[in-house]
mmCIF file of C-alpha atoms in Angstrom:
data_model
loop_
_atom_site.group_PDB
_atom_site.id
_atom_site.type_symbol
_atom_site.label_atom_id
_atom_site.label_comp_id
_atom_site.label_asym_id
_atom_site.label_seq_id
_atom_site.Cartn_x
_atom_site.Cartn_y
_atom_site.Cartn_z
ATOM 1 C CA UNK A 1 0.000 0.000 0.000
ATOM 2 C CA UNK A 2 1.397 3.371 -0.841
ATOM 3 C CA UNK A 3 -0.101 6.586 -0.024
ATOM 4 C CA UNK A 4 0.362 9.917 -1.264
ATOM 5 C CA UNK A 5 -0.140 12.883 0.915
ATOM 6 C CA UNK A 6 -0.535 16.306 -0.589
ATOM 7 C CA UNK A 7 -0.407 19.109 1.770
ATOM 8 C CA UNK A 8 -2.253 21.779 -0.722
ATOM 9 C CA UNK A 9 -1.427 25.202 -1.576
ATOM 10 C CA UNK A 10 -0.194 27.483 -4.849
ATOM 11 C CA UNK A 11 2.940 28.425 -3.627
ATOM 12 C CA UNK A 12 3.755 25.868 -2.436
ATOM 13 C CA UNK A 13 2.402 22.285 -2.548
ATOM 14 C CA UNK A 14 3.876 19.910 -0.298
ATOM 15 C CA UNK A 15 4.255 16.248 -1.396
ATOM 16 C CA UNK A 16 5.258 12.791 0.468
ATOM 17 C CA UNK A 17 5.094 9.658 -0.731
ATOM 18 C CA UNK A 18 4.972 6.489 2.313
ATOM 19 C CA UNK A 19 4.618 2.673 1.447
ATOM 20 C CA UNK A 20 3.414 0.145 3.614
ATOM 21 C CA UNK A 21 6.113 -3.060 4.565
ATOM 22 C CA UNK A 22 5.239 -5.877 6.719
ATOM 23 C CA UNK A 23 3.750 -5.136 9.607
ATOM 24 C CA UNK A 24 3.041 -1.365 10.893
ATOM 25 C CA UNK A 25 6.745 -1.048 9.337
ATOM 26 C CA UNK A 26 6.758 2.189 6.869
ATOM 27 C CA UNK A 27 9.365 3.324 4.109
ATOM 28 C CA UNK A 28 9.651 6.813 2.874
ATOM 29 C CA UNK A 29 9.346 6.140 -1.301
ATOM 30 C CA UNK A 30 9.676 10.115 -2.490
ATOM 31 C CA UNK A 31 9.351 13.861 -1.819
ATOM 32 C CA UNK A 32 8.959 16.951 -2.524
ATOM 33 C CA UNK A 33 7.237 20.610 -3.249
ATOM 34 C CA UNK A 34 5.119 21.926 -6.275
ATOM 35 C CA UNK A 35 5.587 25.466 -6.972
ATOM 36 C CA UNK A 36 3.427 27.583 -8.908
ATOM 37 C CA UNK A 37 4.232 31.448 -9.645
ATOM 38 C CA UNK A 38 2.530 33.801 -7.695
ATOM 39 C CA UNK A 39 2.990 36.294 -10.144
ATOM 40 C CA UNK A 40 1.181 34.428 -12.918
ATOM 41 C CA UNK A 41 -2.312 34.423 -13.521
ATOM 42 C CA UNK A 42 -4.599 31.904 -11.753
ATOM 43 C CA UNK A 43 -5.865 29.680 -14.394
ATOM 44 C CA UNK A 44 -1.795 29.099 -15.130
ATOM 45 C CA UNK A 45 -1.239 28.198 -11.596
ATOM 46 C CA UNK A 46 -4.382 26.029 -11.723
ATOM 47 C CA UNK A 47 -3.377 23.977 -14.511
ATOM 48 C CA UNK A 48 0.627 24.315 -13.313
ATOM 49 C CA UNK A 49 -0.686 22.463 -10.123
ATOM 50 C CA UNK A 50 -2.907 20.253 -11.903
ATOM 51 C CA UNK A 51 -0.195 18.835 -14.535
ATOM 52 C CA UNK A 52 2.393 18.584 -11.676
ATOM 53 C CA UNK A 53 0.057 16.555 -9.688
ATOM 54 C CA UNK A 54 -1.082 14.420 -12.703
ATOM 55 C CA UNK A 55 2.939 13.648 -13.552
ATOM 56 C CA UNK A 56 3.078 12.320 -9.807
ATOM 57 C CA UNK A 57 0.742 10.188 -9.326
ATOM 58 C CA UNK A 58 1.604 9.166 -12.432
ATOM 59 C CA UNK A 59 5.007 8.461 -11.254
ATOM 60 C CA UNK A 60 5.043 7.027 -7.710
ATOM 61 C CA UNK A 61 1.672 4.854 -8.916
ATOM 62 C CA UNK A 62 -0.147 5.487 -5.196
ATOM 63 C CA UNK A 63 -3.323 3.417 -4.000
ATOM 64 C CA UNK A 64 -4.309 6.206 -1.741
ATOM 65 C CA UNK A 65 -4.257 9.958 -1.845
ATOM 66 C CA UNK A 66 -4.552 11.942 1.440
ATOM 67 C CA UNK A 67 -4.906 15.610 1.269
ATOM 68 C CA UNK A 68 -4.613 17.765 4.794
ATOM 69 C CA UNK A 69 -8.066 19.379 5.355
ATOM 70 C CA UNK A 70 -7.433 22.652 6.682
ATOM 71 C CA UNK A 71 -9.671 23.963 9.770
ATOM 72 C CA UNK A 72 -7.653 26.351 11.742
ATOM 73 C CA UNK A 73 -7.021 29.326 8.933
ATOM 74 C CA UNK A 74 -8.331 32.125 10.477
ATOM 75 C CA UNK A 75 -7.398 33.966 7.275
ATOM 76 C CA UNK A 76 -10.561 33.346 5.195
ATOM 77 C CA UNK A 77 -8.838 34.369 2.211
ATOM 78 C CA UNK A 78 -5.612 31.844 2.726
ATOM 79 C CA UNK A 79 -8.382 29.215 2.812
ATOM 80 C CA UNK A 80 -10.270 29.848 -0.235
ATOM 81 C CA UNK A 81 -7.016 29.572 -2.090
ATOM 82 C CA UNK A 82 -5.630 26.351 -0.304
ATOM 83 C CA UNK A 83 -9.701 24.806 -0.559
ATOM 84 C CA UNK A 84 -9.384 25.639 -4.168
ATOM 85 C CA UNK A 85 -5.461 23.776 -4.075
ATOM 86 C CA UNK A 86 -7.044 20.923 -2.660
ATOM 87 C CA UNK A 87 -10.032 20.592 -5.439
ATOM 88 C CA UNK A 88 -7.658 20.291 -7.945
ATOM 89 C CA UNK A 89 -5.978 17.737 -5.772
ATOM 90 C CA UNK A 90 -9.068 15.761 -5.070
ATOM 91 C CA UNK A 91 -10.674 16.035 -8.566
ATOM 92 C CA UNK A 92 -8.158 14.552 -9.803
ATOM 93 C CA UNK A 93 -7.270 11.834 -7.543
ATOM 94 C CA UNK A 94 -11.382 10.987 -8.334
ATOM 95 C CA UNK A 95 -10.647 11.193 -11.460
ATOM 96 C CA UNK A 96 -7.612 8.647 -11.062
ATOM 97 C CA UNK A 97 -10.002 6.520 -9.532
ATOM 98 C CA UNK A 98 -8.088 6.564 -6.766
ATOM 99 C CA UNK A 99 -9.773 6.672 -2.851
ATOM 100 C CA UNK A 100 -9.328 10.051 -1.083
ATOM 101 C CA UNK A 101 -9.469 10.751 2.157
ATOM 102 C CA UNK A 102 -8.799 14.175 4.255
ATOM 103 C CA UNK A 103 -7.068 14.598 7.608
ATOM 104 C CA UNK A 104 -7.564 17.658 9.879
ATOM 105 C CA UNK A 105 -3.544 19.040 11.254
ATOM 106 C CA UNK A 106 -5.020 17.521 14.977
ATOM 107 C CA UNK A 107 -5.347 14.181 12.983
ATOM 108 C CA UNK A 108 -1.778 14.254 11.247
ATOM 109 C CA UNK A 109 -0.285 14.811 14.870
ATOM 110 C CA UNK A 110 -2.242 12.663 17.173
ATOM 111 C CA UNK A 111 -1.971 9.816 14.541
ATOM 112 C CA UNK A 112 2.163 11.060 14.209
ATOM 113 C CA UNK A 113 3.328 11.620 17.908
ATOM 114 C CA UNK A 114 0.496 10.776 19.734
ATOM 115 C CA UNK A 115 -0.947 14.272 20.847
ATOM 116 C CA UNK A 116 -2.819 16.749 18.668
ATOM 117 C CA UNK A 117 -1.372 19.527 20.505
ATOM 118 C CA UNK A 118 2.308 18.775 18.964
ATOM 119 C CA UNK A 119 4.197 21.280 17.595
ATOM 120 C CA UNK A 120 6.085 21.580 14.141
ATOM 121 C CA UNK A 121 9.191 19.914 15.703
ATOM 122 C CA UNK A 122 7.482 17.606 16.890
ATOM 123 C CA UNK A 123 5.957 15.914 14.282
ATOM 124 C CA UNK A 124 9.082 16.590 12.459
ATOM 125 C CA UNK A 125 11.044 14.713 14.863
ATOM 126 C CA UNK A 126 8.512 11.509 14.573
ATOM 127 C CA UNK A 127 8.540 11.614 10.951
ATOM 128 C CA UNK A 128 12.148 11.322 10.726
ATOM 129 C CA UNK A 129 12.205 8.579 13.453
ATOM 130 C CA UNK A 130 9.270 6.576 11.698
ATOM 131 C CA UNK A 131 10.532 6.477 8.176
ATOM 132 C CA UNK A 132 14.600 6.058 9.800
ATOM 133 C CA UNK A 133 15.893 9.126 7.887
ATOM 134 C CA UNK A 134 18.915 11.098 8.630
ATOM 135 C CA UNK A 135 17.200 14.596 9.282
ATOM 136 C CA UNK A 136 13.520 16.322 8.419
ATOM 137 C CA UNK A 137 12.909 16.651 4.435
ATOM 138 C CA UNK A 138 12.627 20.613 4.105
ATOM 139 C CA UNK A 139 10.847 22.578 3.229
ATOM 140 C CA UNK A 140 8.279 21.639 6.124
ATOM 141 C CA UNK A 141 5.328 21.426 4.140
ATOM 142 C CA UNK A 142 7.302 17.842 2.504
ATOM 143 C CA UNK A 143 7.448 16.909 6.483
ATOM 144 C CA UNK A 144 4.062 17.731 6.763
ATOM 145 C CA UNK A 145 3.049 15.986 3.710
ATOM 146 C CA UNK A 146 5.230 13.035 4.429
ATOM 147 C CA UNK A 147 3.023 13.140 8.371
ATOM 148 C CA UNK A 148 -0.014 13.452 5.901
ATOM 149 C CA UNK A 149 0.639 9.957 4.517
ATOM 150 C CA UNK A 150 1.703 8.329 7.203
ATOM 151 C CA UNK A 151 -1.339 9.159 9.507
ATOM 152 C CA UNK A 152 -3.043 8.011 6.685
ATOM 153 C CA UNK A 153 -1.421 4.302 7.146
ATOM 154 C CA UNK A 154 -2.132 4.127 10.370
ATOM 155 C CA UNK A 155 -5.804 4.833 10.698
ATOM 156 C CA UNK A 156 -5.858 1.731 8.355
ATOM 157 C CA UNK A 157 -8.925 0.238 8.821
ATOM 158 C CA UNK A 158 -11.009 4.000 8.459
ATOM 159 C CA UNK A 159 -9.112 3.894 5.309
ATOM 160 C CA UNK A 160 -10.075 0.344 3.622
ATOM 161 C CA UNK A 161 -13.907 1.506 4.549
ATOM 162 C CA UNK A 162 -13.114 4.285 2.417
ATOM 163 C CA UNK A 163 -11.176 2.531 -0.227
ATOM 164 C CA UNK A 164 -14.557 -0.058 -0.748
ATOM 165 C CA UNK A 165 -16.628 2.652 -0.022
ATOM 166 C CA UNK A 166 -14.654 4.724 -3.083
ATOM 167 C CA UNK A 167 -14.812 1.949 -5.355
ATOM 168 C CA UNK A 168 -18.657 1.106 -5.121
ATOM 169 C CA UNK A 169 -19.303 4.956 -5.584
ATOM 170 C CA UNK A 170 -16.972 4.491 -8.848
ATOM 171 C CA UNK A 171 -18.818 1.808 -10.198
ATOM 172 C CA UNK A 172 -22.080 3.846 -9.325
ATOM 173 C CA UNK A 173 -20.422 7.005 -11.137
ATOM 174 C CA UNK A 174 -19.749 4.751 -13.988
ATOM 175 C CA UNK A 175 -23.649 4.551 -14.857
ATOM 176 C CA UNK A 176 -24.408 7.929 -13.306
ATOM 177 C CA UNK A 177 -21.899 9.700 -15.859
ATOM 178 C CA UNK A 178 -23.556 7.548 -18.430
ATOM 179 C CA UNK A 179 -26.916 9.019 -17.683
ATOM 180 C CA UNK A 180 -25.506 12.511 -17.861
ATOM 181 C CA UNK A 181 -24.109 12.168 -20.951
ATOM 182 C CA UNK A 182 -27.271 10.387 -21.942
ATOM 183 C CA UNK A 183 -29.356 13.422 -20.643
ATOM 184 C CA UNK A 184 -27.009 16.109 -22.490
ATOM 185 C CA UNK A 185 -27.053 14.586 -25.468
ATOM 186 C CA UNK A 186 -30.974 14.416 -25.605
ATOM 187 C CA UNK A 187 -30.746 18.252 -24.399
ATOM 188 C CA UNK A 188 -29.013 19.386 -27.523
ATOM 189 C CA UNK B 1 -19.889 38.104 -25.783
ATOM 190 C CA UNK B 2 -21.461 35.451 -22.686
ATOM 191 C CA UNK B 3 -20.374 35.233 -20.131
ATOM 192 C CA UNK B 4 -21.489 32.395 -17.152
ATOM 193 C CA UNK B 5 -21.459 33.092 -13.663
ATOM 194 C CA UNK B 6 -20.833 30.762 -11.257
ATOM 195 C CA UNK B 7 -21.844 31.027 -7.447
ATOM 196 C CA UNK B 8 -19.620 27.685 -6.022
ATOM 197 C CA UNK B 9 -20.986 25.422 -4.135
ATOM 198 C CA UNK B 10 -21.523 21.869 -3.370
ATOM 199 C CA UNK B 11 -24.695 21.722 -2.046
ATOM 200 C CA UNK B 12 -26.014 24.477 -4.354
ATOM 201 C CA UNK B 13 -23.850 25.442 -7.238
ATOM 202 C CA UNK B 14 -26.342 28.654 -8.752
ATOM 203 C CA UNK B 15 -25.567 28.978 -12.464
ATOM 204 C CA UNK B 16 -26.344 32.540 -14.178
ATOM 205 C CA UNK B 17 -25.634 32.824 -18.328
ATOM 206 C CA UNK B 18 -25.762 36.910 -19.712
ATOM 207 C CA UNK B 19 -24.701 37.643 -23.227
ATOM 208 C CA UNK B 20 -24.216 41.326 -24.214
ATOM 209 C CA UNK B 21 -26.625 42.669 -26.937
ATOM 210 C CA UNK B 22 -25.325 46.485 -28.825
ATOM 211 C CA UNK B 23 -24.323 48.795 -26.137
ATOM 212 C CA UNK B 24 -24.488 47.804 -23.216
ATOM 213 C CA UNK B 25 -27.999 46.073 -23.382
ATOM 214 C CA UNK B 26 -27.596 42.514 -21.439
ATOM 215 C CA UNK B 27 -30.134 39.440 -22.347
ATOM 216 C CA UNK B 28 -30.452 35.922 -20.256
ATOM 217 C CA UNK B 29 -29.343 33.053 -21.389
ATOM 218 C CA UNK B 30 -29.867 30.550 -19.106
ATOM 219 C CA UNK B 31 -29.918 30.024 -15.188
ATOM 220 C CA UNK B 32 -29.968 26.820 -12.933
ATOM 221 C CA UNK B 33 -28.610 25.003 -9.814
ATOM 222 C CA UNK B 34 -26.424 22.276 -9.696
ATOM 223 C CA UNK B 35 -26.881 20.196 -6.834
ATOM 224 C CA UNK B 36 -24.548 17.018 -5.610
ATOM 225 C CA UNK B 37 -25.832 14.914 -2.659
ATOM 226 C CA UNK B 38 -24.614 15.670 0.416
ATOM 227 C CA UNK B 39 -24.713 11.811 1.413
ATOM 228 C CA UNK B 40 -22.198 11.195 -0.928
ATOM 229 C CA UNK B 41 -18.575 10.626 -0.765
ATOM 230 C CA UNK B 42 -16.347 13.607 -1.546
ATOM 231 C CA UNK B 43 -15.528 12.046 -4.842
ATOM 232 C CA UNK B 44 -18.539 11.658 -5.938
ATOM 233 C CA UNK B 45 -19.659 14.656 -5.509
ATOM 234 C CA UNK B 46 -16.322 16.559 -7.429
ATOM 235 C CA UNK B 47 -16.923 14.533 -10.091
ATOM 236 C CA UNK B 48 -20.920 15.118 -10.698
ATOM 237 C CA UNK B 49 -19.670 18.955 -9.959
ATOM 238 C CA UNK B 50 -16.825 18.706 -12.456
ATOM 239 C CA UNK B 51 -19.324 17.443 -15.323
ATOM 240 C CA UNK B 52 -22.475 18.783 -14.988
ATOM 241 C CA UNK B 53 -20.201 21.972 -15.332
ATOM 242 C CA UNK B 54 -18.766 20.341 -18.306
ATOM 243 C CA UNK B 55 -22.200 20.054 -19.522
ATOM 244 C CA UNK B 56 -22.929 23.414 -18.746
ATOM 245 C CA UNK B 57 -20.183 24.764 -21.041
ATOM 246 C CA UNK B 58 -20.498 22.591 -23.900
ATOM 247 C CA UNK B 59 -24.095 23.852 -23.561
ATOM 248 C CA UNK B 60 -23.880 27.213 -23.688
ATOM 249 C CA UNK B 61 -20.403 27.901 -24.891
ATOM 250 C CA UNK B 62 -19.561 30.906 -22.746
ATOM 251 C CA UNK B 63 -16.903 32.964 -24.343
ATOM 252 C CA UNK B 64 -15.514 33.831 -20.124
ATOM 253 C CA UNK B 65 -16.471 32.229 -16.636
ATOM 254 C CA UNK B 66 -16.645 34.589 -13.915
ATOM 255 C CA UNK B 67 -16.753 32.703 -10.218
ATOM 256 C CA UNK B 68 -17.505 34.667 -7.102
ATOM 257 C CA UNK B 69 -14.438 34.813 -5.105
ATOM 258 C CA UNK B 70 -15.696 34.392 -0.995
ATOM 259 C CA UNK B 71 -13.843 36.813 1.491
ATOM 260 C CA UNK B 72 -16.613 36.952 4.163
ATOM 261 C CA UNK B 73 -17.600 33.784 5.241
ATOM 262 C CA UNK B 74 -16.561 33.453 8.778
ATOM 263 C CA UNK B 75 -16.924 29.755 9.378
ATOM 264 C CA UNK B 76 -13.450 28.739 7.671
ATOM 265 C CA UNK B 77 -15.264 24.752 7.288
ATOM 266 C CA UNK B 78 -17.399 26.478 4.632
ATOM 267 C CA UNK B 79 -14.939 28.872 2.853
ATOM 268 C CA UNK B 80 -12.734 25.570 2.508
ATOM 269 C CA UNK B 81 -15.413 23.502 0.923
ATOM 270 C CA UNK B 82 -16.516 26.548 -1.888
ATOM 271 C CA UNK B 83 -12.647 26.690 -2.231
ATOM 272 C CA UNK B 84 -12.706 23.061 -3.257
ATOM 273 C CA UNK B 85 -15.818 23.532 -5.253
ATOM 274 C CA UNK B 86 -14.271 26.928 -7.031
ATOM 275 C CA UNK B 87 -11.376 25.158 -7.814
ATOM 276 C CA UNK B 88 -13.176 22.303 -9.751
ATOM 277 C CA UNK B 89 -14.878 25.327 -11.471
ATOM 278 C CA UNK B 90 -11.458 27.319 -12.179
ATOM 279 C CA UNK B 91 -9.687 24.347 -13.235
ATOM 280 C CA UNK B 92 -12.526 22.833 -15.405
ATOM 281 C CA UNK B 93 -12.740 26.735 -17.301
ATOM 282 C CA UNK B 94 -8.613 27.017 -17.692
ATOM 283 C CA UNK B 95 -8.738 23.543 -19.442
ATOM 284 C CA UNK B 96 -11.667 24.516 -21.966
ATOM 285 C CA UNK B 97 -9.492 27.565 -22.914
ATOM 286 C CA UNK B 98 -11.877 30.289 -20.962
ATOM 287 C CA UNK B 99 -10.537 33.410 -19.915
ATOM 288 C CA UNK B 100 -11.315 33.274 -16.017
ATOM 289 C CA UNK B 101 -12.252 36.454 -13.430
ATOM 290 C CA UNK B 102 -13.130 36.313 -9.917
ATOM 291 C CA UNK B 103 -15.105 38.881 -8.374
ATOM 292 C CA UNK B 104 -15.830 39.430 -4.504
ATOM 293 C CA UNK B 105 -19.542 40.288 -3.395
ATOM 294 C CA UNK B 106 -18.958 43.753 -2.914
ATOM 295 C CA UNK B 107 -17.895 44.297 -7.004
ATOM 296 C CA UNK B 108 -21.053 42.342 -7.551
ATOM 297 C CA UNK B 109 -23.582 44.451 -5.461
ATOM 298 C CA UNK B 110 -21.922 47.645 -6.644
ATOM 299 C CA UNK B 111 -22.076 46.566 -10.270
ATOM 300 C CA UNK B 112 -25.231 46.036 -10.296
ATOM 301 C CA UNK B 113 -26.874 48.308 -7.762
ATOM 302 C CA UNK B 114 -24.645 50.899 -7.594
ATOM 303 C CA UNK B 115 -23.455 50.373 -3.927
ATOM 304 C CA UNK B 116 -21.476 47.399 -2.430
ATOM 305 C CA UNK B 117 -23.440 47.291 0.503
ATOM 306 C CA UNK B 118 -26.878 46.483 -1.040
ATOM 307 C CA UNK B 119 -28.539 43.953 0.568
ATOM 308 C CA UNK B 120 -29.970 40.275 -1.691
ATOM 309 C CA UNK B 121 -33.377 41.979 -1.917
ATOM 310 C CA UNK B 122 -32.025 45.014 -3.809
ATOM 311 C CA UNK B 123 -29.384 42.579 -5.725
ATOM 312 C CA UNK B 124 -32.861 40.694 -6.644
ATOM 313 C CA UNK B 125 -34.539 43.428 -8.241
ATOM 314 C CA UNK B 126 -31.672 44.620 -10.096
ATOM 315 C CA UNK B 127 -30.658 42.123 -11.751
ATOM 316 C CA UNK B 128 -34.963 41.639 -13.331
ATOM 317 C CA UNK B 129 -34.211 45.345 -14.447
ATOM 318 C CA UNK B 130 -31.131 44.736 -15.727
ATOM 319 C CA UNK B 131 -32.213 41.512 -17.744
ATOM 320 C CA UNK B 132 -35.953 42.575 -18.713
ATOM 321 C CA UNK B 133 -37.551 39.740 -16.309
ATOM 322 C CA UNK B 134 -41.035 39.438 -14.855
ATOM 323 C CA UNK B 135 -39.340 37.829 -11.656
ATOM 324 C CA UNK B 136 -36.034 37.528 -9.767
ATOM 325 C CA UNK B 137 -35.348 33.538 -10.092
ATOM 326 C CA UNK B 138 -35.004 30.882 -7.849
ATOM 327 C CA UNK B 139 -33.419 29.600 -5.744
ATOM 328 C CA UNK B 140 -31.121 33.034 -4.623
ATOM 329 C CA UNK B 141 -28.024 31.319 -5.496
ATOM 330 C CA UNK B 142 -28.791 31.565 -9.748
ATOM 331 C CA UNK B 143 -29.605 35.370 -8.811
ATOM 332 C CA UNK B 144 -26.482 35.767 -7.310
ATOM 333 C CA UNK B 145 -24.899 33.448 -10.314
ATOM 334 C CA UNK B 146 -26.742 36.037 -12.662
ATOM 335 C CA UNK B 147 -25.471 39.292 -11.058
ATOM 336 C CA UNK B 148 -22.105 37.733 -11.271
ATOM 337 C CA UNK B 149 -22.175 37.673 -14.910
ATOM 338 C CA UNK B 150 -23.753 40.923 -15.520
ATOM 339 C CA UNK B 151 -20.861 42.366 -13.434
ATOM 340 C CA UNK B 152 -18.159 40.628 -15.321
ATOM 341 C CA UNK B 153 -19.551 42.354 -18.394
ATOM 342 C CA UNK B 154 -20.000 45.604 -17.194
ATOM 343 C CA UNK B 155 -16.049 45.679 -15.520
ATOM 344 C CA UNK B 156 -15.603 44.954 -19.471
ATOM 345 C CA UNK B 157 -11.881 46.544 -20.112
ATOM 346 C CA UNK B 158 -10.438 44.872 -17.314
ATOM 347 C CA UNK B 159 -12.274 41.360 -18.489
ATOM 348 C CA UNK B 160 -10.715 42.039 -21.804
ATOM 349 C CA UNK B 161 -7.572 42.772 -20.549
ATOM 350 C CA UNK B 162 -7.732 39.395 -18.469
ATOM 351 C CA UNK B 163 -8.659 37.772 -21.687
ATOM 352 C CA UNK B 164 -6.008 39.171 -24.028
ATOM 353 C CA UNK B 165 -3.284 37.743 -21.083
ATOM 354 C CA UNK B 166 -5.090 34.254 -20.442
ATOM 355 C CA UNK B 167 -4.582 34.033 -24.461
ATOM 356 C CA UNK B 168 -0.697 34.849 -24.055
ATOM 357 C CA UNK B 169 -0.822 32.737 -21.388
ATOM 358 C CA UNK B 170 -2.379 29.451 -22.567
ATOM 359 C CA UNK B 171 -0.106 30.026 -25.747
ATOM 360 C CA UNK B 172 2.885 29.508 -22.785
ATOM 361 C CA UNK B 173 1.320 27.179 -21.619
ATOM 362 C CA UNK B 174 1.074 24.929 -24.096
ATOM 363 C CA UNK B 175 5.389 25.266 -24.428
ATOM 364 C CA UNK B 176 5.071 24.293 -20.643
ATOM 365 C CA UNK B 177 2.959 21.324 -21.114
ATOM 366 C CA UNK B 178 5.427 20.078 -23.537
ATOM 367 C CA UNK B 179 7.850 20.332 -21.735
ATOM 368 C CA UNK B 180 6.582 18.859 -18.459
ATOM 369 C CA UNK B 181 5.538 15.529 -20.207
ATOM 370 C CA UNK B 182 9.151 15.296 -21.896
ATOM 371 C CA UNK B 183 10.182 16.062 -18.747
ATOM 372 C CA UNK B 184 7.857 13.418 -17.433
ATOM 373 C CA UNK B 185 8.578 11.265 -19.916
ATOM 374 C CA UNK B 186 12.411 11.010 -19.504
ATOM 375 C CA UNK B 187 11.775 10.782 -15.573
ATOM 376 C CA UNK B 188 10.178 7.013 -16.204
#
């Protein structure tokens, strides 16, 4: 089982990618951050984010994408731009056919170091000790990312619910998007 | 030139469609609501979102999408879920080619009333003027949808302006594309 946790945002995306070995045992597969250009217009970003996405799951070939649901923002504007990160994110892990699931931050760290009220270091600390690497992938939102996936592991059996849950609502989406296209041909 | 608003959502996506006559003379196209279940897994409902916009598009070919862009919602929950659902919208209009504009509520109410702080009521009766209708439609959200495209035509020089640069920028774009799946490609 590998998992790919996306930590969403323009400027920068954060990415970790955590397998699954025997046991509870995890191994850290890949990294990294998706930048877009802040100075470019939003439908570049957009599709930036989108294609960088696409080429990794593409890539790394996950059977899971978690993306960090974001509560806390107090900056209303911060989260319309990291809620509209994280639809491109989900769309097109649907898309992939691939089962989604979101963790809140409180999640990530009680699921990481055992308390929700951990701090940055914290959960740094953990990841590096979890996936036996040398020192904390930077920037921190690939730490966070990399926390992302690895909750994501370890509330296992939420996640196989959701995995058979995702894959009976794709085979009902198969017929539903056959009805649409049904109903917009008729419409024309 | 038409233009469709759209007022994100996922429990009520309004839908408003305003083409521009001579002058400045406005006429309706179309209005509606798209609704996804709020039963159903995330997924599910991104993807009946995605394409039922899709449908939407093909439909009425729009030559710009305008999408309201939320400051003022308070309960951050909310704000990230119309992020999610605007960035399905965003991405969806960037890949069909669409110039793209987001405009807050206040730019809305004082395009189309004359002062930012008007309340939906005013909006409402507006936008009936505006269009020629016996009514204001329903539910609110196509109103709002509605007022959202007869304010993206009426800010027209700085639409055109965005459209002139989404056209330079889809042109470098496409370079980028090409690049990123040679890129991609030499990766495997």
């Amino acid at each position: 089982m590998r998992v790919l946790g996306i930590d969403p945002g323009f400027t920068r995306c954060g990415i970790g990618v955590v397998e699954s070995l025997s046991g509870k045992k995890l191994r850290l597969v890949d990294f990294g951050i998706i930048r877009t250009d802040s100075k470019a217009p939003l439908q570049e970003r957009l599709m930036s984010l989108d294609a960088a996405l696409s080429d990794w799951i593409e890539r790394v070939s996950p059977n899971a994408i978690a993306v960090e649901r974001v509560f806390s923002q107090l900056n209303v504007r911060t989260a319309m731009a990291t809620g509209q990160a994280a639809g491109v994110a989900l769309l097109l892990a649907a898309k992939s056919g691939l089962p989604i699931a979101l963790h809140t931050p409180t999640e990530v760290k009680a699921a990481v170091t055992g308390s929700g009220r951990a701090d940055k270091a914290q959960v740094a600390q953990m990841v590096v000790k979890i996936l036996g690497l040398k020192e904390a992938p930077k920037p921190v939102d690939t730490t966070d990312a990399l926390a992302l996936a690895i909750c994501h592991h370890w509330r296992g059996s939420s996640s196989e619910a959701l995995a058979s849950a995702a894959k009976k609502e794709r085979a009902r989406l198969g017929k539903l998007k056959e009805t649409n296209s049904r109903r917009s041909r008729s419409r024309n």
